[in-house]
Amino acid sequence: MQLVVGRIGKPHGVRGEVTVEVRTDEPEARFAPGTVLRTEPGATPPPPTDEPGVPFQVPAELTIEEARFHQGRVLIAFDGILDRNTAEALRGTLLVVDSADVAPPDDPEEFHDHQLVGLAVVTPAGERLGEVARIDHAPSSDLLVLRRPEGRTALIPFVRAIVPEVDIAGGRVIVDPPAGLLDL
């Protein structure tokens, strides 16, 4: 599974640097110099030519040459992206990594979103409530977005009082919802 770690924004300066909207908890590790990131959607690199009229295609992979933080933003220079026009062509490109390359969290109470999506959601008595469709990160707490069997969705606060157990190996999340939570 491909995980989005950033989205390329506007160019910064004239030497090919771009701003990156960070979508990872570990920007220092993900955007370290020398890191190779895949692009989404991937494409074949352009032919090595400077002919006018040959459109630039976003490469399938980009190698980070330099990354720095500037006024709360990440600025990245990619290998081979040497001017503002080429950097502009990258705008909106998603930067992704393979979930197999992401180490599991050290804390047993912490989970990556991709580990939870698709897990069955059951009550402590074993009644199936649906499956985790996605995780919404809200200011007060994360929310499990539950896809109910009838097609509706429900939001479940991802707090220990309501979600007492996550069993990744067993493929399930045990939820003890208060009365009425799933009827909202």
PDB file of C-alpha atoms in Angstrom:
ATOM      1  CA  MET A   1       0.000   0.000   0.000  1.00  0.00           C
ATOM      2  CA  GLN A   2       1.288   3.449  -0.906  1.00  0.00           C
ATOM      3  CA  LEU A   3       1.247   6.051   1.890  1.00  0.00           C
ATOM      4  CA  VAL A   4       1.197   9.760   1.095  1.00  0.00           C
ATOM      5  CA  VAL A   5       3.916  11.614   3.037  1.00  0.00           C
ATOM      6  CA  GLY A   6       3.655  14.976   1.287  1.00  0.00           C
ATOM      7  CA  ARG A   7       2.272  17.048  -1.558  1.00  0.00           C
ATOM      8  CA  ILE A   8       4.448  19.341  -3.618  1.00  0.00           C
ATOM      9  CA  GLY A   9       3.317  22.957  -3.518  1.00  0.00           C
ATOM     10  CA  LYS A  10       4.580  26.076  -5.240  1.00  0.00           C
ATOM     11  CA  PRO A  11       8.180  26.704  -6.254  1.00  0.00           C
ATOM     12  CA  HIS A  12      10.405  28.674  -3.887  1.00  0.00           C
ATOM     13  CA  GLY A  13      12.994  30.848  -5.587  1.00  0.00           C
ATOM     14  CA  VAL A  14      14.491  30.281  -9.024  1.00  0.00           C
ATOM     15  CA  ARG A  15      16.727  27.257  -8.426  1.00  0.00           C
ATOM     16  CA  GLY A  16      14.097  24.512  -8.414  1.00  0.00           C
ATOM     17  CA  GLU A  17      13.217  24.335  -4.714  1.00  0.00           C
ATOM     18  CA  VAL A  18       9.584  23.577  -3.872  1.00  0.00           C
ATOM     19  CA  THR A  19       7.409  23.857  -0.800  1.00  0.00           C
ATOM     20  CA  VAL A  20       5.985  20.589   0.490  1.00  0.00           C
ATOM     21  CA  GLU A  21       2.759  20.137   2.430  1.00  0.00           C
ATOM     22  CA  VAL A  22       3.803  17.580   5.049  1.00  0.00           C
ATOM     23  CA  ARG A  23       1.527  14.581   5.606  1.00  0.00           C
ATOM     24  CA  THR A  24       3.721  12.534   7.916  1.00  0.00           C
ATOM     25  CA  ASP A  25       4.535  12.560  11.612  1.00  0.00           C
ATOM     26  CA  GLU A  26       8.249  12.170  10.837  1.00  0.00           C
ATOM     27  CA  PRO A  27       9.218  14.870   8.300  1.00  0.00           C
ATOM     28  CA  GLU A  28      12.900  14.859   9.323  1.00  0.00           C
ATOM     29  CA  ALA A  29      13.164  11.131   8.516  1.00  0.00           C
ATOM     30  CA  ARG A  30      10.940  11.118   5.409  1.00  0.00           C
ATOM     31  CA  PHE A  31      12.561  14.155   3.777  1.00  0.00           C
ATOM     32  CA  ALA A  32      16.206  13.469   4.614  1.00  0.00           C
ATOM     33  CA  PRO A  33      18.746  14.164   1.834  1.00  0.00           C
ATOM     34  CA  GLY A  34      19.278  11.077  -0.318  1.00  0.00           C
ATOM     35  CA  THR A  35      15.770   9.734   0.283  1.00  0.00           C
ATOM     36  CA  VAL A  36      14.019   8.471  -2.843  1.00  0.00           C
ATOM     37  CA  LEU A  37      10.263   9.092  -2.910  1.00  0.00           C
ATOM     38  CA  ARG A  38       7.820   7.724  -5.446  1.00  0.00           C
ATOM     39  CA  THR A  39       5.370  10.102  -7.059  1.00  0.00           C
ATOM     40  CA  GLU A  40       1.652   9.550  -7.446  1.00  0.00           C
ATOM     41  CA  PRO A  41       0.608   9.066 -10.080  1.00  0.00           C
ATOM     42  CA  GLY A  42       4.005   7.814 -11.241  1.00  0.00           C
ATOM     43  CA  ALA A  43       5.153   8.523 -14.758  1.00  0.00           C
ATOM     44  CA  THR A  44       8.193   7.845 -16.863  1.00  0.00           C
ATOM     45  CA  PRO A  45      10.935  10.429 -16.665  1.00  0.00           C
ATOM     46  CA  PRO A  46      11.154  12.804 -19.607  1.00  0.00           C
ATOM     47  CA  PRO A  47      13.707  12.066 -22.314  1.00  0.00           C
ATOM     48  CA  PRO A  48      17.007  13.833 -21.631  1.00  0.00           C
ATOM     49  CA  THR A  49      16.441  16.756 -23.983  1.00  0.00           C
ATOM     50  CA  ASP A  50      16.134  20.496 -23.748  1.00  0.00           C
ATOM     51  CA  GLU A  51      14.125  20.759 -26.968  1.00  0.00           C
ATOM     52  CA  PRO A  52      11.414  23.397 -26.821  1.00  0.00           C
ATOM     53  CA  GLY A  53       7.927  21.991 -27.007  1.00  0.00           C
ATOM     54  CA  VAL A  54       8.779  18.671 -25.333  1.00  0.00           C
ATOM     55  CA  PRO A  55       6.443  18.533 -22.305  1.00  0.00           C
ATOM     56  CA  PHE A  56       7.892  17.766 -18.888  1.00  0.00           C
ATOM     57  CA  GLN A  57       6.594  14.574 -17.299  1.00  0.00           C
ATOM     58  CA  VAL A  58       6.754  14.069 -13.563  1.00  0.00           C
ATOM     59  CA  PRO A  59       9.312  11.340 -12.830  1.00  0.00           C
ATOM     60  CA  ALA A  60       8.147   8.135 -11.137  1.00  0.00           C
ATOM     61  CA  GLU A  61      10.709   8.803  -8.389  1.00  0.00           C
ATOM     62  CA  LEU A  62      12.337  11.912  -6.999  1.00  0.00           C
ATOM     63  CA  THR A  63      15.552  11.956  -4.950  1.00  0.00           C
ATOM     64  CA  ILE A  64      15.866  14.586  -2.233  1.00  0.00           C
ATOM     65  CA  GLU A  65      19.038  16.603  -2.650  1.00  0.00           C
ATOM     66  CA  GLU A  66      18.396  19.047   0.190  1.00  0.00           C
ATOM     67  CA  ALA A  67      15.572  19.727   2.644  1.00  0.00           C
ATOM     68  CA  ARG A  68      15.194  22.556   5.121  1.00  0.00           C
ATOM     69  CA  PHE A  69      12.558  24.123   7.279  1.00  0.00           C
ATOM     70  CA  HIS A  70      11.768  27.755   6.574  1.00  0.00           C
ATOM     71  CA  GLN A  71       9.011  29.740   8.318  1.00  0.00           C
ATOM     72  CA  GLY A  72       7.064  26.608   9.258  1.00  0.00           C
ATOM     73  CA  ARG A  73       7.321  25.027   5.804  1.00  0.00           C
ATOM     74  CA  VAL A  74       9.535  22.342   4.341  1.00  0.00           C
ATOM     75  CA  LEU A  75      11.537  23.435   1.319  1.00  0.00           C
ATOM     76  CA  ILE A  76      12.984  20.642  -0.793  1.00  0.00           C
ATOM     77  CA  ALA A  77      15.438  20.582  -3.675  1.00  0.00           C
ATOM     78  CA  PHE A  78      15.145  17.420  -5.775  1.00  0.00           C
ATOM     79  CA  ASP A  79      17.986  15.980  -7.816  1.00  0.00           C
ATOM     80  CA  GLY A  80      17.620  17.090 -11.446  1.00  0.00           C
ATOM     81  CA  ILE A  81      15.031  19.815 -10.777  1.00  0.00           C
ATOM     82  CA  LEU A  82      17.158  22.861 -11.451  1.00  0.00           C
ATOM     83  CA  ASP A  83      14.831  25.738 -12.299  1.00  0.00           C
ATOM     84  CA  ARG A  84      11.548  27.349 -11.319  1.00  0.00           C
ATOM     85  CA  ASN A  85       9.672  26.226 -14.458  1.00  0.00           C
ATOM     86  CA  THR A  86      10.462  22.552 -13.867  1.00  0.00           C
ATOM     87  CA  ALA A  87       9.611  22.956 -10.180  1.00  0.00           C
ATOM     88  CA  GLU A  88       6.263  24.502 -11.174  1.00  0.00           C
ATOM     89  CA  ALA A  89       5.494  21.387 -13.257  1.00  0.00           C
ATOM     90  CA  LEU A  90       5.749  19.299 -10.054  1.00  0.00           C
ATOM     91  CA  ARG A  91       3.040  21.317  -8.257  1.00  0.00           C
ATOM     92  CA  GLY A  92       0.311  19.058  -6.833  1.00  0.00           C
ATOM     93  CA  THR A  93       2.374  15.867  -7.128  1.00  0.00           C
ATOM     94  CA  LEU A  94       1.918  13.479  -4.203  1.00  0.00           C
ATOM     95  CA  LEU A  95       5.026  11.992  -2.600  1.00  0.00           C
ATOM     96  CA  VAL A  96       4.516   8.412  -1.422  1.00  0.00           C
ATOM     97  CA  VAL A  97       6.318   5.564   0.324  1.00  0.00           C
ATOM     98  CA  ASP A  98       5.453   1.882   0.457  1.00  0.00           C
ATOM     99  CA  SER A  99       3.829   0.885   3.765  1.00  0.00           C
ATOM    100  CA  ALA A 100       6.171  -2.136   3.896  1.00  0.00           C
ATOM    101  CA  ASP A 101       9.074   0.322   4.255  1.00  0.00           C
ATOM    102  CA  VAL A 102       7.514   2.038   7.272  1.00  0.00           C
ATOM    103  CA  ALA A 103       8.668   0.657  10.609  1.00  0.00           C
ATOM    104  CA  PRO A 104       5.913  -0.074  13.122  1.00  0.00           C
ATOM    105  CA  PRO A 105       5.672   2.377  16.032  1.00  0.00           C
ATOM    106  CA  ASP A 106       7.723   1.572  19.141  1.00  0.00           C
ATOM    107  CA  ASP A 107       4.744   2.261  21.412  1.00  0.00           C
ATOM    108  CA  PRO A 108       2.292  -0.690  21.465  1.00  0.00           C
ATOM    109  CA  GLU A 109      -0.552   1.817  21.976  1.00  0.00           C
ATOM    110  CA  GLU A 110       0.274   3.695  18.757  1.00  0.00           C
ATOM    111  CA  PHE A 111      -0.821   2.676  15.257  1.00  0.00           C
ATOM    112  CA  HIS A 112      -0.330   3.885  11.715  1.00  0.00           C
ATOM    113  CA  ASP A 113      -3.567   4.608   9.862  1.00  0.00           C
ATOM    114  CA  HIS A 114      -2.863   1.928   7.246  1.00  0.00           C
ATOM    115  CA  GLN A 115      -2.665  -0.705  10.012  1.00  0.00           C
ATOM    116  CA  LEU A 116      -6.246   0.053  11.100  1.00  0.00           C
ATOM    117  CA  VAL A 117      -8.034   0.534   7.769  1.00  0.00           C
ATOM    118  CA  GLY A 118      -9.960  -2.611   6.830  1.00  0.00           C
ATOM    119  CA  LEU A 119     -10.025  -4.111  10.332  1.00  0.00           C
ATOM    120  CA  ALA A 120     -13.316  -5.564  11.533  1.00  0.00           C
ATOM    121  CA  VAL A 121     -15.016  -3.579  14.291  1.00  0.00           C
ATOM    122  CA  VAL A 122     -16.759  -5.706  16.925  1.00  0.00           C
ATOM    123  CA  THR A 123     -18.326  -5.215  20.341  1.00  0.00           C
ATOM    124  CA  PRO A 124     -16.818  -6.898  23.434  1.00  0.00           C
ATOM    125  CA  ALA A 125     -19.543  -9.556  23.001  1.00  0.00           C
ATOM    126  CA  GLY A 126     -18.362 -10.246  19.428  1.00  0.00           C
ATOM    127  CA  GLU A 127     -21.201  -8.529  17.520  1.00  0.00           C
ATOM    128  CA  ARG A 128     -19.868  -7.227  14.200  1.00  0.00           C
ATOM    129  CA  LEU A 129     -20.453  -3.476  13.768  1.00  0.00           C
ATOM    130  CA  GLY A 130     -18.637  -2.992  10.452  1.00  0.00           C
ATOM    131  CA  GLU A 131     -15.077  -2.178   9.419  1.00  0.00           C
ATOM    132  CA  VAL A 132     -12.664   0.729   9.705  1.00  0.00           C
ATOM    133  CA  ALA A 133     -12.940   2.780   6.497  1.00  0.00           C
ATOM    134  CA  ARG A 134     -10.408   5.472   7.454  1.00  0.00           C
ATOM    135  CA  ILE A 135      -9.067   7.544  10.332  1.00  0.00           C
ATOM    136  CA  ASP A 136     -10.006  11.221  10.677  1.00  0.00           C
ATOM    137  CA  HIS A 137      -7.542  13.261  12.715  1.00  0.00           C
ATOM    138  CA  ALA A 138      -9.584  15.786  14.676  1.00  0.00           C
ATOM    139  CA  PRO A 139      -8.165  18.366  17.123  1.00  0.00           C
ATOM    140  CA  SER A 140      -9.537  16.707  20.264  1.00  0.00           C
ATOM    141  CA  SER A 141      -9.040  13.052  19.314  1.00  0.00           C
ATOM    142  CA  ASP A 142      -8.700  10.800  16.318  1.00  0.00           C
ATOM    143  CA  LEU A 143     -11.912   9.310  14.946  1.00  0.00           C
ATOM    144  CA  LEU A 144     -12.397   5.857  13.515  1.00  0.00           C
ATOM    145  CA  VAL A 145     -14.693   6.140  10.503  1.00  0.00           C
ATOM    146  CA  LEU A 146     -16.766   2.981  10.677  1.00  0.00           C
ATOM    147  CA  ARG A 147     -18.367   1.589   7.521  1.00  0.00           C
ATOM    148  CA  ARG A 148     -21.568  -0.062   8.760  1.00  0.00           C
ATOM    149  CA  PRO A 149     -22.947  -3.211   7.063  1.00  0.00           C
ATOM    150  CA  GLU A 150     -25.991  -1.269   5.765  1.00  0.00           C
ATOM    151  CA  GLY A 151     -23.694   1.225   4.011  1.00  0.00           C
ATOM    152  CA  ARG A 152     -23.860   4.122   6.475  1.00  0.00           C
ATOM    153  CA  THR A 153     -20.824   5.480   8.257  1.00  0.00           C
ATOM    154  CA  ALA A 154     -20.361   6.243  11.928  1.00  0.00           C
ATOM    155  CA  LEU A 155     -17.668   8.157  13.772  1.00  0.00           C
ATOM    156  CA  ILE A 156     -16.102   6.565  16.820  1.00  0.00           C
ATOM    157  CA  PRO A 157     -13.727   8.565  19.046  1.00  0.00           C
ATOM    158  CA  PHE A 158     -10.457   6.644  19.191  1.00  0.00           C
ATOM    159  CA  VAL A 159     -10.104   6.809  22.978  1.00  0.00           C
ATOM    160  CA  ARG A 160      -9.467   3.941  25.405  1.00  0.00           C
ATOM    161  CA  ALA A 161     -12.891   4.332  27.098  1.00  0.00           C
ATOM    162  CA  ILE A 162     -14.640   3.477  23.794  1.00  0.00           C
ATOM    163  CA  VAL A 163     -11.926   1.476  21.997  1.00  0.00           C
ATOM    164  CA  PRO A 164     -10.458  -0.769  24.702  1.00  0.00           C
ATOM    165  CA  GLU A 165      -8.530  -3.073  22.362  1.00  0.00           C
ATOM    166  CA  VAL A 166      -6.900  -3.078  18.943  1.00  0.00           C
ATOM    167  CA  ASP A 167      -5.856  -6.530  17.739  1.00  0.00           C
ATOM    168  CA  ILE A 168      -3.860  -6.012  14.538  1.00  0.00           C
ATOM    169  CA  ALA A 169      -2.842  -9.693  14.324  1.00  0.00           C
ATOM    170  CA  GLY A 170      -6.463 -10.804  14.816  1.00  0.00           C
ATOM    171  CA  GLY A 171      -7.732  -8.243  12.299  1.00  0.00           C
ATOM    172  CA  ARG A 172     -10.168  -6.530  14.640  1.00  0.00           C
ATOM    173  CA  VAL A 173     -10.874  -3.493  16.763  1.00  0.00           C
ATOM    174  CA  ILE A 174     -13.020  -3.979  19.854  1.00  0.00           C
ATOM    175  CA  VAL A 175     -15.389  -1.075  20.446  1.00  0.00           C
ATOM    176  CA  ASP A 176     -17.668  -0.523  23.437  1.00  0.00           C
ATOM    177  CA  PRO A 177     -19.818   2.375  22.179  1.00  0.00           C
ATOM    178  CA  PRO A 178     -22.048   4.321  24.537  1.00  0.00           C
ATOM    179  CA  ALA A 179     -25.768   4.046  23.834  1.00  0.00           C
ATOM    180  CA  GLY A 180     -26.786   6.001  20.752  1.00  0.00           C
ATOM    181  CA  LEU A 181     -23.269   6.656  19.391  1.00  0.00           C
ATOM    182  CA  LEU A 182     -23.814   4.555  16.277  1.00  0.00           C
ATOM    183  CA  ASP A 183     -27.266   6.068  15.671  1.00  0.00           C
ATOM    184  CA  LEU A 184     -25.976   9.606  15.054  1.00  0.00           C
TER     185      LEU A 184
END
